[in-house]
């Protein structure tokens, strides 16, 4: 009898461990969204690999005043020597420390408000204003009724979530999280809607 109870406890612990392990990335996404909404910079620093996210956005965010690249055409040394050299040197020119400011074109994406807009599926500065948060039980109901991020890929060490604005289901933004510890995950890549394949 005692053995059976111990076995049942072991199986229950195994199931709970598996659930916690599988749901940890989803909780990481929700925590990142809450930290960004509340401007909790310390909390965000633990959940975002700023250097990796900055690198992922570098080629997706256009320099103000620069012409948009022609689809299917990359900047090479023959067509655009200055552009090719700028792209080659850009990773070394950009600050590597999370404490130093990002380039001007990337800065709106790396602020708490910008990351919060991204987690809602909007380009920073384009999100509609949110209504004031409800109080009491209505707050729990509102939290549960929020749109969940769609799972694009789940792996042992890497997970991708897709989000989009409620009114624009085709504008998909993809977030990639990487496992850093048994239950700890960090945001390492953001793919903007324009970069999403049709």
Steps between C-alpha positions, in 0.01 A plus 500: 500500500779740593686412179194575292453838666866584447470398135190719457680794660799442272277489190317817611832681555618384158183630332525834684867531405416428133219758500721764663779427252267518199315814614808694617547680162138613499540638853821672385310673219222609738755623755688695232176663388405591859849637575494711184150629578604595854838644386685253726844545346673266747249225427538550126879487523470145636270392217648668190836434337529860386801442281334213310167683463680811377686292241175337387336839442799666333422379147123532537478865609581750231728796561293823483545658159643184345312354201331167560691205352361344182349157581735218407793738463775519760752779546831380355836660436423557127152649519532694826859508631425748780191309613687169497786649702257660746323167553832321547625749760167560674529211752835638620381859514188428707533500877523153651408582858133500606573819695602702194236648270395318184522658155225757446304284257493205743443691822116507480499119473716444809319724749242351741217674309637375168537142620150512645364611161694218335357238738153627408581457130554866410798692369609739780295818500211356293310316776160641597467626857391241752199552724576537871551161668192359675498438873434191712371183335449682170878540481552121520231444236658760272843339542361157409309637201807671348608346170764234556809489282480226239766231523711490183766257621578319825838343563696405809717812477312733263139610469330736254176688563297695245281800586299740287269795556138387542393704198790385276545120511742514206750725681678223692788576735718208613686484832774243558587401856803298597537293816776622731422278801264217587197731520654833385449633148626816327378689196774478236332590170208707368377466143288794386191456279669627183762225537235228536480282190172511311 
